[in-house]
Tab-separated table of C-alpha atoms and ligand atoms in Angstrom:
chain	number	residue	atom	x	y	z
A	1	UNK	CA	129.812	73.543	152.510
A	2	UNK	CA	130.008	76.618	150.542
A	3	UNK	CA	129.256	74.611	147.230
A	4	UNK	CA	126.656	72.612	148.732
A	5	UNK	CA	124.632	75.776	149.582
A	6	UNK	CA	125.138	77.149	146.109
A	7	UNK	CA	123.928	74.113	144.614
A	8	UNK	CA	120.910	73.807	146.981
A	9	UNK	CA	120.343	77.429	146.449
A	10	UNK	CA	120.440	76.192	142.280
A	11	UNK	CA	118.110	73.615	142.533
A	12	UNK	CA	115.892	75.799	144.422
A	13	UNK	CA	116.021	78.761	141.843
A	14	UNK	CA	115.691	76.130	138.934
A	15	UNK	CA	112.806	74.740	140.880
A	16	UNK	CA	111.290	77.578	141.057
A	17	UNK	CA	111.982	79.057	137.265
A	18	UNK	CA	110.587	75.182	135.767
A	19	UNK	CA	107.201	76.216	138.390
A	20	UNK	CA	106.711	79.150	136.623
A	21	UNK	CA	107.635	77.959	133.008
A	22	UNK	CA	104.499	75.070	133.634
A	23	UNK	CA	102.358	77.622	134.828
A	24	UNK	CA	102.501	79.446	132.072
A	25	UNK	CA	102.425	76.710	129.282
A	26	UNK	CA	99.520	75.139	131.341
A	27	UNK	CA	96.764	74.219	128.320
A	28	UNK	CA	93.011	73.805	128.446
A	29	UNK	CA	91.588	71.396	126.158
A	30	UNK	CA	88.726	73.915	124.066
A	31	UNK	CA	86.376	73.971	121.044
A	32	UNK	CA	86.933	76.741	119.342
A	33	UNK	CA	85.749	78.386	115.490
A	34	UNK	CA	88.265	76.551	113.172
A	35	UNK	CA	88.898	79.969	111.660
A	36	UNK	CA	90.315	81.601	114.631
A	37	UNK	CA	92.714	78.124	115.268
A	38	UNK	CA	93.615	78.540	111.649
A	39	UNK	CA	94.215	81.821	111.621
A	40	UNK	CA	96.582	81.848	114.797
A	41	UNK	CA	98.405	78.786	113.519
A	42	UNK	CA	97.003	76.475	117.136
A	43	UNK	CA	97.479	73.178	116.436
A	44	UNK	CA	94.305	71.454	115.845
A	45	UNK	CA	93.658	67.612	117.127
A	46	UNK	CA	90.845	67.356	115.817
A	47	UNK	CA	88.267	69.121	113.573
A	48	UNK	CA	84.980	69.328	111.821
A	49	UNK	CA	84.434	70.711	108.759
A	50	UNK	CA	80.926	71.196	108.737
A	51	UNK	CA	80.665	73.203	112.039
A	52	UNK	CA	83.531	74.659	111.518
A	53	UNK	CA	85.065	74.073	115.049
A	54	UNK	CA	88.121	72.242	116.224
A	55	UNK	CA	89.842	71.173	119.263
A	56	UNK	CA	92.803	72.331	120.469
A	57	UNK	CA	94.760	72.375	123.681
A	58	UNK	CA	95.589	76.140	124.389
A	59	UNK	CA	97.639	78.282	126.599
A	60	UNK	CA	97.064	81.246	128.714
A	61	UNK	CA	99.160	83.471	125.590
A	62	UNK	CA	96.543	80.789	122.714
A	63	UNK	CA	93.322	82.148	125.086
A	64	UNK	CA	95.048	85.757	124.691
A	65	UNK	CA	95.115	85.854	121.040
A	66	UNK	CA	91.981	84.242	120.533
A	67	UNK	CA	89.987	86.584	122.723
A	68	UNK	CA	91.683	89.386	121.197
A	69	UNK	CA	90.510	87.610	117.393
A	70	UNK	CA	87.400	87.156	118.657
A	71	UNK	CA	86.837	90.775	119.767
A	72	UNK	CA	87.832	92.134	116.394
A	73	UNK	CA	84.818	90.181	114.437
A	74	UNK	CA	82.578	91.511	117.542
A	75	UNK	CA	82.501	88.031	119.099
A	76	UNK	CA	83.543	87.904	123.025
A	77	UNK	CA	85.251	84.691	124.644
A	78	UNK	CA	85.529	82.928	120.626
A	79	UNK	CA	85.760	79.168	122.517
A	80	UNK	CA	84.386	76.882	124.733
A	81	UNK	CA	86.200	75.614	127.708
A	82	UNK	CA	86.267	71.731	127.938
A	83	UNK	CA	89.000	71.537	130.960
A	84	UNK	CA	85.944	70.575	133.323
A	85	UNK	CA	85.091	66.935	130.929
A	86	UNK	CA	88.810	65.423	131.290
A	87	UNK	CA	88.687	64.832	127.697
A	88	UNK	CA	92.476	65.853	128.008
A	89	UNK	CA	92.801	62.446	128.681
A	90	UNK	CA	90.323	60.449	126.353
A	91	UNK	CA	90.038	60.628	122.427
A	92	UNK	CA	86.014	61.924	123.101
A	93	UNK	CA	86.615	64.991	121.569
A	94	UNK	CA	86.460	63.003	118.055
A	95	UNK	CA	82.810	61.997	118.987
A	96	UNK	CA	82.158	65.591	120.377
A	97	UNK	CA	82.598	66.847	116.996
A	98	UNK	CA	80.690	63.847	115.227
A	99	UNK	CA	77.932	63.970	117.103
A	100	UNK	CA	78.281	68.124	116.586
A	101	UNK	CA	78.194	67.352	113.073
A	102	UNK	CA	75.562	64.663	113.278
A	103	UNK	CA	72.736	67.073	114.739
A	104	UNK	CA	73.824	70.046	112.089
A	105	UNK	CA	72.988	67.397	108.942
A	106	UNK	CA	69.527	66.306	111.486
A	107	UNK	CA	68.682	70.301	111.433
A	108	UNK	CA	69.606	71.371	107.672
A	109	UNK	CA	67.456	68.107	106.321
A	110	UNK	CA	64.702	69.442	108.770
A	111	UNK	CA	64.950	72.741	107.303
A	112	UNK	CA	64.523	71.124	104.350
A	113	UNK	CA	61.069	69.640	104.705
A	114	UNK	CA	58.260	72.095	103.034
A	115	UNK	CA	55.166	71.014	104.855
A	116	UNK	CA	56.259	71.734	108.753
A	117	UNK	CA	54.513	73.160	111.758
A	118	UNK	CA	52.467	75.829	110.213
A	119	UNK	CA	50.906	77.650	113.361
A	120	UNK	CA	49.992	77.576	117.382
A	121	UNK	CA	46.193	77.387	118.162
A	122	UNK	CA	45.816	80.945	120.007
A	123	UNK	CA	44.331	79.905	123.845
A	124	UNK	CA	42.480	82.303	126.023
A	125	UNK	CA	44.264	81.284	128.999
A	126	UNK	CA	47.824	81.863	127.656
A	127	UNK	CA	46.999	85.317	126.314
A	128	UNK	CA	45.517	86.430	129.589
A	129	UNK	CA	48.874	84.962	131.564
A	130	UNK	CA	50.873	86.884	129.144
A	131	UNK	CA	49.257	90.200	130.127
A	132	UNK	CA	50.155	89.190	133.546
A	133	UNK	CA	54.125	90.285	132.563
A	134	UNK	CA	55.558	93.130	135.106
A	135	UNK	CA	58.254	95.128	133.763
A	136	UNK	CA	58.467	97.021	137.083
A	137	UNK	CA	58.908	92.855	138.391
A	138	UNK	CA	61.851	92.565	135.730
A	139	UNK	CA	63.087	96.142	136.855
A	140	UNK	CA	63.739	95.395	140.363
A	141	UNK	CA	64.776	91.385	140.046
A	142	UNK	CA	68.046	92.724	137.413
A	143	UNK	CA	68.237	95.731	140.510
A	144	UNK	CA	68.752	93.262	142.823
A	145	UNK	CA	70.391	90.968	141.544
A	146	UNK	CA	73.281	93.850	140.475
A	147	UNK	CA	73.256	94.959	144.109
A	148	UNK	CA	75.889	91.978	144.754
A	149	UNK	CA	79.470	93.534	143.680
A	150	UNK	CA	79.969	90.205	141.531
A	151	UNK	CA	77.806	87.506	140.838
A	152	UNK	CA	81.155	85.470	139.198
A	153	UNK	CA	82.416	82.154	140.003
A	154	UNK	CA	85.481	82.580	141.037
A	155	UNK	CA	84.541	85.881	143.194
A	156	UNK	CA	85.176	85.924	146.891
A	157	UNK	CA	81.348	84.405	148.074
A	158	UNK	CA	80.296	82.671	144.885
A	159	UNK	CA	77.159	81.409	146.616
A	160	UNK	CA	76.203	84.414	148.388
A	161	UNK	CA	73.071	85.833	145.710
A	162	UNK	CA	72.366	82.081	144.745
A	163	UNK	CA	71.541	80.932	148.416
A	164	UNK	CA	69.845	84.385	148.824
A	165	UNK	CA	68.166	84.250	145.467
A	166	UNK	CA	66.835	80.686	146.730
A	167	UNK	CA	65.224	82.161	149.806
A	168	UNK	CA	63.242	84.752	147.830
A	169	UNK	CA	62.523	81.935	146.037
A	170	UNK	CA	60.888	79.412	148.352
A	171	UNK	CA	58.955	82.546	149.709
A	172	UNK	CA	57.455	83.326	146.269
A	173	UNK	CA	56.425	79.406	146.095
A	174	UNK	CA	54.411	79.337	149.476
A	175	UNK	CA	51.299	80.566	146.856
A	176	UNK	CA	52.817	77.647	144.026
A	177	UNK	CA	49.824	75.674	143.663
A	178	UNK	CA	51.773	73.331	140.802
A	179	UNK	CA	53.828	70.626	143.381
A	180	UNK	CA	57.340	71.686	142.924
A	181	UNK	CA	60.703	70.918	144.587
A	182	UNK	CA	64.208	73.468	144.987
A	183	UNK	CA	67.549	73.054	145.335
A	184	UNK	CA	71.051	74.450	144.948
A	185	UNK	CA	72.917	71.721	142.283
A	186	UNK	CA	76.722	71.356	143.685
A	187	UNK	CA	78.655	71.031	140.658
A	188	UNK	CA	82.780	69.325	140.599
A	189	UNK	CA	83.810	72.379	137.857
A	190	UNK	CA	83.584	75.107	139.896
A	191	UNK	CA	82.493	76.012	143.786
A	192	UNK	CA	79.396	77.729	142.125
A	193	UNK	CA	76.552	76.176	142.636
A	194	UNK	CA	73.466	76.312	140.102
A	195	UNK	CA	69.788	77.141	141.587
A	196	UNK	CA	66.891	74.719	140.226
A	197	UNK	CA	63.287	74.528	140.428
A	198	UNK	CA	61.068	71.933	139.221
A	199	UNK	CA	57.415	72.224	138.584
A	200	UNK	CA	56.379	68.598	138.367
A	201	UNK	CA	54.025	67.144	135.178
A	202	UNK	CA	51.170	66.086	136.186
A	203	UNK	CA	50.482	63.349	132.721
A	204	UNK	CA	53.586	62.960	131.541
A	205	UNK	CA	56.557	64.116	134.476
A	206	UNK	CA	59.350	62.137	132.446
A	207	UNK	CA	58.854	64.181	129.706
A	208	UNK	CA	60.749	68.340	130.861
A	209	UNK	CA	60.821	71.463	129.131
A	210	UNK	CA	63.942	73.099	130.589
A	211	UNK	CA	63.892	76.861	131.026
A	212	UNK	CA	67.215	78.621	131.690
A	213	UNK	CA	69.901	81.035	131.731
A	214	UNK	CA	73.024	81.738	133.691
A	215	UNK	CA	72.688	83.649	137.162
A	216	UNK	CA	76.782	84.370	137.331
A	217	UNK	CA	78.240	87.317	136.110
A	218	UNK	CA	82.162	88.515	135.018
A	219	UNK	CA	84.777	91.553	135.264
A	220	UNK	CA	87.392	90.777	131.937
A	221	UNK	CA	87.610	94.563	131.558
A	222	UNK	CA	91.468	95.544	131.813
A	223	UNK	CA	91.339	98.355	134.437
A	224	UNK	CA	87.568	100.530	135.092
A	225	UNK	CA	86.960	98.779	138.306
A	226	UNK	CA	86.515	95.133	139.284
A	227	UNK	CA	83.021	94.990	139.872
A	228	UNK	CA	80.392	92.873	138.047
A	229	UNK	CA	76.753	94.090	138.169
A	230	UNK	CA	76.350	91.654	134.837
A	231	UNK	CA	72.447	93.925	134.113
A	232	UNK	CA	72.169	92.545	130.723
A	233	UNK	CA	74.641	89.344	130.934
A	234	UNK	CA	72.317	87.909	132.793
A	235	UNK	CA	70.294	89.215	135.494
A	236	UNK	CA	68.152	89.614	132.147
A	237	UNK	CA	67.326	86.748	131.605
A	238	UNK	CA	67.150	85.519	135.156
A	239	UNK	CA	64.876	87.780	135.945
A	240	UNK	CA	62.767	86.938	133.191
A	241	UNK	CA	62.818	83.000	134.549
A	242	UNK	CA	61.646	84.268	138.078
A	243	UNK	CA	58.902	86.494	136.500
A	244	UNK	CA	57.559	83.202	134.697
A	245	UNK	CA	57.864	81.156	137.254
A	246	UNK	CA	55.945	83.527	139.518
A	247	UNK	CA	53.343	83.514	136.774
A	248	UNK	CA	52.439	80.230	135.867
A	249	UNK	CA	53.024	78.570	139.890
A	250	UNK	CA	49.659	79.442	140.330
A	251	UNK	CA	48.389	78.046	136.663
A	252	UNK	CA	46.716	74.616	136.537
A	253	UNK	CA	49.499	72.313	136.891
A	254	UNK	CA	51.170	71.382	133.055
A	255	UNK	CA	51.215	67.742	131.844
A	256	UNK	CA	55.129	67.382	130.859
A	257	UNK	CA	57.040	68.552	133.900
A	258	UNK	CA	59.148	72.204	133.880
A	259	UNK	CA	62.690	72.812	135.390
A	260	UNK	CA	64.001	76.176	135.490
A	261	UNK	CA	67.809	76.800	135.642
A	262	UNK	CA	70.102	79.013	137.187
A	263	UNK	CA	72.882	78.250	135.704
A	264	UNK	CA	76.494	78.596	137.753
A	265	UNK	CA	79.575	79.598	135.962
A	266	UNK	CA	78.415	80.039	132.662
A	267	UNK	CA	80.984	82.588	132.458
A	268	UNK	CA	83.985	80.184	132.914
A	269	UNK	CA	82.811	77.701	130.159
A	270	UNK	CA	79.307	77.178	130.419
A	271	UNK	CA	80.840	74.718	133.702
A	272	UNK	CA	77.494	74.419	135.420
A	273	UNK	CA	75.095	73.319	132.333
A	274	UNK	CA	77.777	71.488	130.846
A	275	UNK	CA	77.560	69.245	133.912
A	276	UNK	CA	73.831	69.132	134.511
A	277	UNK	CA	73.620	68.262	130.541
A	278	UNK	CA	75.837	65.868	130.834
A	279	UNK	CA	73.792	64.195	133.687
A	280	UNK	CA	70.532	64.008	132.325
A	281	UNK	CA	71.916	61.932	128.892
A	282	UNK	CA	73.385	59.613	131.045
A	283	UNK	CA	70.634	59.203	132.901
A	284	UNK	CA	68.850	59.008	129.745
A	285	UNK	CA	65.925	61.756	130.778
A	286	UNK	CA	63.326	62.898	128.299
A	287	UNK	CA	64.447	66.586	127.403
A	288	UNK	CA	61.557	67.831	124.598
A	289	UNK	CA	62.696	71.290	124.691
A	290	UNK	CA	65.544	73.811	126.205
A	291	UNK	CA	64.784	77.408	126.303
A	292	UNK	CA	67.891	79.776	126.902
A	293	UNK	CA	67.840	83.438	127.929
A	294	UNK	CA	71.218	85.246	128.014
A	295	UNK	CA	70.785	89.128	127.731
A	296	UNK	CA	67.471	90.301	126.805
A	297	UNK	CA	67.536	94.324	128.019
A	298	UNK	CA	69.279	95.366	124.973
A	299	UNK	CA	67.454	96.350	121.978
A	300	UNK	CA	70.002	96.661	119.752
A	301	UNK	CA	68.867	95.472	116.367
A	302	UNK	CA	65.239	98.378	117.446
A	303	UNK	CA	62.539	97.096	120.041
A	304	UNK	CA	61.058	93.934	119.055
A	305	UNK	CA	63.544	92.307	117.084
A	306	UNK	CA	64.482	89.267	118.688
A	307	UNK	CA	67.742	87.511	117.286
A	308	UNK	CA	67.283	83.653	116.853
A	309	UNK	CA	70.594	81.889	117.068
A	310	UNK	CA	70.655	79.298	114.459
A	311	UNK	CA	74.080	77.370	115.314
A	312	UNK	CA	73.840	74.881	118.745
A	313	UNK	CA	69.674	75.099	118.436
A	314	UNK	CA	67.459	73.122	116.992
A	315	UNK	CA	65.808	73.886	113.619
A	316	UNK	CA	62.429	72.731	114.985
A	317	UNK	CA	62.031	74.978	117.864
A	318	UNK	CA	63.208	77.800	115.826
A	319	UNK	CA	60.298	77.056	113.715
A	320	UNK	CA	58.539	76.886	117.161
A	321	UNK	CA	59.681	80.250	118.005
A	322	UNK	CA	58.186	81.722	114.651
A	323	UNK	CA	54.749	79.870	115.224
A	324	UNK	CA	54.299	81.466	119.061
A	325	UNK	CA	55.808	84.871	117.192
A	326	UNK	CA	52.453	84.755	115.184
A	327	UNK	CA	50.085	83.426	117.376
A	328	UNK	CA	51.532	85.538	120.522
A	329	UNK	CA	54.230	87.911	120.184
A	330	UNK	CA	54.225	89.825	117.395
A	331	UNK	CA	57.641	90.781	116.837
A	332	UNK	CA	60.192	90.614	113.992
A	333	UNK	CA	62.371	87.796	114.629
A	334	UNK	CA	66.007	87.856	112.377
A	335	UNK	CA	68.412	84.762	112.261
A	336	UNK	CA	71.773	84.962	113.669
A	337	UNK	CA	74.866	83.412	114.590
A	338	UNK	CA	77.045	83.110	117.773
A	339	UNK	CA	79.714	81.017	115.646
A	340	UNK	CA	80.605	79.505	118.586
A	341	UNK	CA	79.101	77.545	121.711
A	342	UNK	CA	78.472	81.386	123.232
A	343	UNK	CA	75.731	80.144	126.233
A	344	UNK	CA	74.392	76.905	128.031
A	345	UNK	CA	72.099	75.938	125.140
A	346	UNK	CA	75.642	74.572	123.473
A	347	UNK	CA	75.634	72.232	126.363
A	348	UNK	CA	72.203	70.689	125.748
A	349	UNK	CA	72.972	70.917	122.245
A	350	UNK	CA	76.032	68.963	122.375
A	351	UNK	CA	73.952	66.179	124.543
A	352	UNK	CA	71.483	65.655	121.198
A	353	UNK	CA	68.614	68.055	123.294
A	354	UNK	CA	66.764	70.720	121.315
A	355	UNK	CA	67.674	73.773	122.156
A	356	UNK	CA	67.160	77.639	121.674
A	357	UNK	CA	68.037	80.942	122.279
A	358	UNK	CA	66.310	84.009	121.399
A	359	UNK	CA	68.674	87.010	121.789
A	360	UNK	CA	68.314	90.352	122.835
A	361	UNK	CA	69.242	91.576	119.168
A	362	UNK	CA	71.129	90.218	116.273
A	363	UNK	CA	74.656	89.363	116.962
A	364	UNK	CA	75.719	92.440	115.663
A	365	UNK	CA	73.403	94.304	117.340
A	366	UNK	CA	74.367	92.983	120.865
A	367	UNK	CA	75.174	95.377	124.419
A	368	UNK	CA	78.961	96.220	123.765
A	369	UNK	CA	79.576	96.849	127.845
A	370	UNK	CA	78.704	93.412	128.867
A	371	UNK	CA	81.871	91.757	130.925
A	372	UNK	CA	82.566	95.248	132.738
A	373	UNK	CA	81.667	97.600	135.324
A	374	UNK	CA	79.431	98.947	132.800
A	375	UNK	CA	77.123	96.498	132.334
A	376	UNK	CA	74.209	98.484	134.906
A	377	UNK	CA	70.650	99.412	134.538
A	378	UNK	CA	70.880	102.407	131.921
A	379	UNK	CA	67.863	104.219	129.833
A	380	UNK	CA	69.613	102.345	127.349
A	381	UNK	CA	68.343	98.864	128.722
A	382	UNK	CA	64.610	98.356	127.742
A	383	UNK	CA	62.695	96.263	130.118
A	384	UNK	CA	59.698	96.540	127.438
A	385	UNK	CA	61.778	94.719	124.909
A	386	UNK	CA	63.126	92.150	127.721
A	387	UNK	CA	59.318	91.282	127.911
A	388	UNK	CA	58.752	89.921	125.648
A	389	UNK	CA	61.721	86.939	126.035
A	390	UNK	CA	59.730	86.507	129.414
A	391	UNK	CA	56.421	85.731	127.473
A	392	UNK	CA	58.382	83.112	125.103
A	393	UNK	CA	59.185	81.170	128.341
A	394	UNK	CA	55.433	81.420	129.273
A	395	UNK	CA	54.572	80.167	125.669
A	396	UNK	CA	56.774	77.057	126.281
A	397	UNK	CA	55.334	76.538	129.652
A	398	UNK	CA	51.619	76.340	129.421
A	399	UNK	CA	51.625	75.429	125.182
A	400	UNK	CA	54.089	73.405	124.904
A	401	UNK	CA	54.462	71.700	128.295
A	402	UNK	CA	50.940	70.460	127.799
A	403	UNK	CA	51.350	69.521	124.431
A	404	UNK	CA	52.805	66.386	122.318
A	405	UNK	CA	54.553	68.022	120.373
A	406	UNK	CA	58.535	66.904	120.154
A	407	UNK	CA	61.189	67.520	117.771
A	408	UNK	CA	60.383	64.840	115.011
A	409	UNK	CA	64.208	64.202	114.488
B	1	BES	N1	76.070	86.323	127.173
B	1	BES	C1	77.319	85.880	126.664
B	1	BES	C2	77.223	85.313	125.256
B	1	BES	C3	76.911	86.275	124.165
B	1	BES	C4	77.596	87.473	124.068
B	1	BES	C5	76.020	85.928	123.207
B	1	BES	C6	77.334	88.323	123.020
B	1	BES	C7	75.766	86.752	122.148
B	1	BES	C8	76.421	87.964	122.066
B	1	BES	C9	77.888	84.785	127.546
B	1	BES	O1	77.630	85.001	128.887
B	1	BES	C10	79.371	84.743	127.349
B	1	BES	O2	80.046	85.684	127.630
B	1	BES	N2	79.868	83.621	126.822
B	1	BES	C11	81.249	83.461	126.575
B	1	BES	C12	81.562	82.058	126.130
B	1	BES	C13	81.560	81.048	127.244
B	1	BES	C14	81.778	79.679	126.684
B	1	BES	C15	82.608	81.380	128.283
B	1	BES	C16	81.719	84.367	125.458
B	1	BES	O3	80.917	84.699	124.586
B	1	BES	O4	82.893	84.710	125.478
B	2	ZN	ZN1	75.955	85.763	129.358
């Protein structure tokens, strides 16, 4: 009897010690810089050269070392989460990289050609919309959006600002006079859901410029309180998508139709336009153009230097950028890197769309309290200099959403 116990007890311990040991060598599958893999001697199942990425299944301790790596060279996460695809149990990740390296070799022979778009035709109606831009708007959309304690994905009510968000929403677009529809997108990656509006084309409504940026919001701080206000990463640049879309509802209506994004869990591996990007490819829909705005409050690099991420974009609409920078802006735009797939545009991207994503500041230059408590509304945050990322989303929604224009590659 006495044995029996002890080995029941045994098998319970064991049971218990092998629970833990799988727990903790539980791996995601990721994409992550090839350097950093390298470096940290990850094995790599596959890799690409050219992009300098690879994929690799890696552990809680793997993540550890690779944040910490990535935080050294000023970088924050350093990989993208692919748990939420299954390829764990597929050999797609090859093609993920080929078709990676297959739009890189599209861009650099684009970049190539001499004779390309030279400039935008400057029109009355756009310059007077872009007067229309409220900073005192932006001011109090980031201070209430970083009135919830967290805004993340995994937070106690993950829907809480998003189905609040969407009532201030539908309220706005009672004076809409473009037809639109809203929703809340359910997603299978995470209990977040994303928040989507569509302004429908009236010529061409197959044909979308998407215009986004992630609403959620993160904590990875060790200690200094658990809250996430997430100011700069991104009520930023959600705030900037609701002051455009509060602009131009009332504008004739475009011919290409517009769809405006709030992403969910960005913050957990880009989950929510991973899935939506993933879903319009398959259902084959005509994407001309994806805009991204992640942090825009931060001048770091002086006011009016916007950073133009060059890796996961599209060579053309960075070209596009620099034609609406004459014609509209005015600022000093400098080329950058992420060096990895650092925001949702990485998810278009890696569907074949064109995407890009004008930054707050060169990478360099970036806000260093993003992911903590500190990340609030401080004289340090310009809403002057966030502005301006609003009026680049106006740009692509009344030039280029009633244009023909489309990436010619
Ligand atoms: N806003 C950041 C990305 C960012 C940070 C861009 C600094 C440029 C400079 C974004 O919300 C983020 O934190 N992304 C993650 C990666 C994602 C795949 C989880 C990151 O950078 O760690
Ligand atoms: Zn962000």
């Amino acid at each position: 009897m006495k044995t029996a116990m002890m080995a029941l007890l045994f098998v319970a311990s064991t049971a218990n010690a092998h629970v833990t040991a799988l727990e903790d060598f539980t791996s995601k599958p990721v994409l992550a810089d090839l350097r950093d893999l390298r470096a940290l001697n990850i094995p790599v199942f596959a890799k690409n050269e050219e992009v300098q990425v690879g994929y690799a299944h890696i552990t809680p301790l793997m993540q550890q070392r690779i944040q910490e790596r990535a935080h050294k060279v000023g970088k924050c996460g350093g990989f993208e989460d692919l748990s939420h695809e299954a390829l764990f149990f597929s050999t797609d990740f090859e093609k993920v990289l080929n078709d990676l390296a297959d739009i890189q070799t599209k861009n650099e022979l684009y970049e190539k050609v001499p004779f390309k778009l030279l400039a935008l035709n400057k029109k009355p109606e756009i310059e007077a919309a872009l007067t229309e831009v409220s900073e005192s708007n932006l001011r109090s959309y980031v201070q209430w959006l970083t009135s919830f304690p967290s805004r993340g994905s995994q937070s106690a009510e993950p829907n809480r600002h998003v189905s609040e968000m969407k009532v201030r929403l539908e309220a706005m677009l009672g004076s809409a006079t473009i037809p639109y529809e809203i929703s809340e997108i359910k997603h299978s990656g995470t209990k977040q859901n994303t928040l989507h509006v569509r302004l429908l084309g009236s010529e061409k409504p197959n044909e979308i410029i998407v215009l986004g940026g992630h609403l959620d919001s993160i904590n990875q701080s060790w200690g200094g309180g658990k809250n996430a206000p997430g100011a700069d990463d991104n009520a930023s640049g959600s705030a900037n998508l609701i002051e455009t879309l509060r602009i131009i509802m009332e504008k004739p209506q475009p011919k290409r139709t517009i769809e405006f994004f709030w992403y969910a869990a960005e913050e957990s591996g880009l989950i929510g336009s991973a899935e939506i990007a993933k879903s319009y490819k398959a259902s084959n829909k005509d994407v001309i153009a994806v805009l991204q705005l992640d942090m825009t409050l931060y001048p770091g690099s002086g006011e009016f230097v916007i950073g133009s991420m060059t890796d996961f974009t599209s060579a053309w609409l960075r070209d596009y950028l620099k034609a609406m920078n004459d014609t509209y802006l005015h600022a000093k735009i400098v080329d950058d890197k992420c060096g990895y797939g650092c925001s949702d545009h990485a998810s278009w991207n890696r569907q074949g769309y064109p995407a890009l994503m004008p930054f707050e500041a060169d990478f360099r230059g970036k806000n260093g309290s993003i992911h903590s408590s500190k990340d609030v509304i401080s004289p340090q945050l310009n809403f002057k200099h966030s502005a301006l990322y609003t009026k680049i989303a106006i740009v692509m929604a009344m030039d280029l959403a009633n244009s023909d224009a489309r990436q010619p590659y």
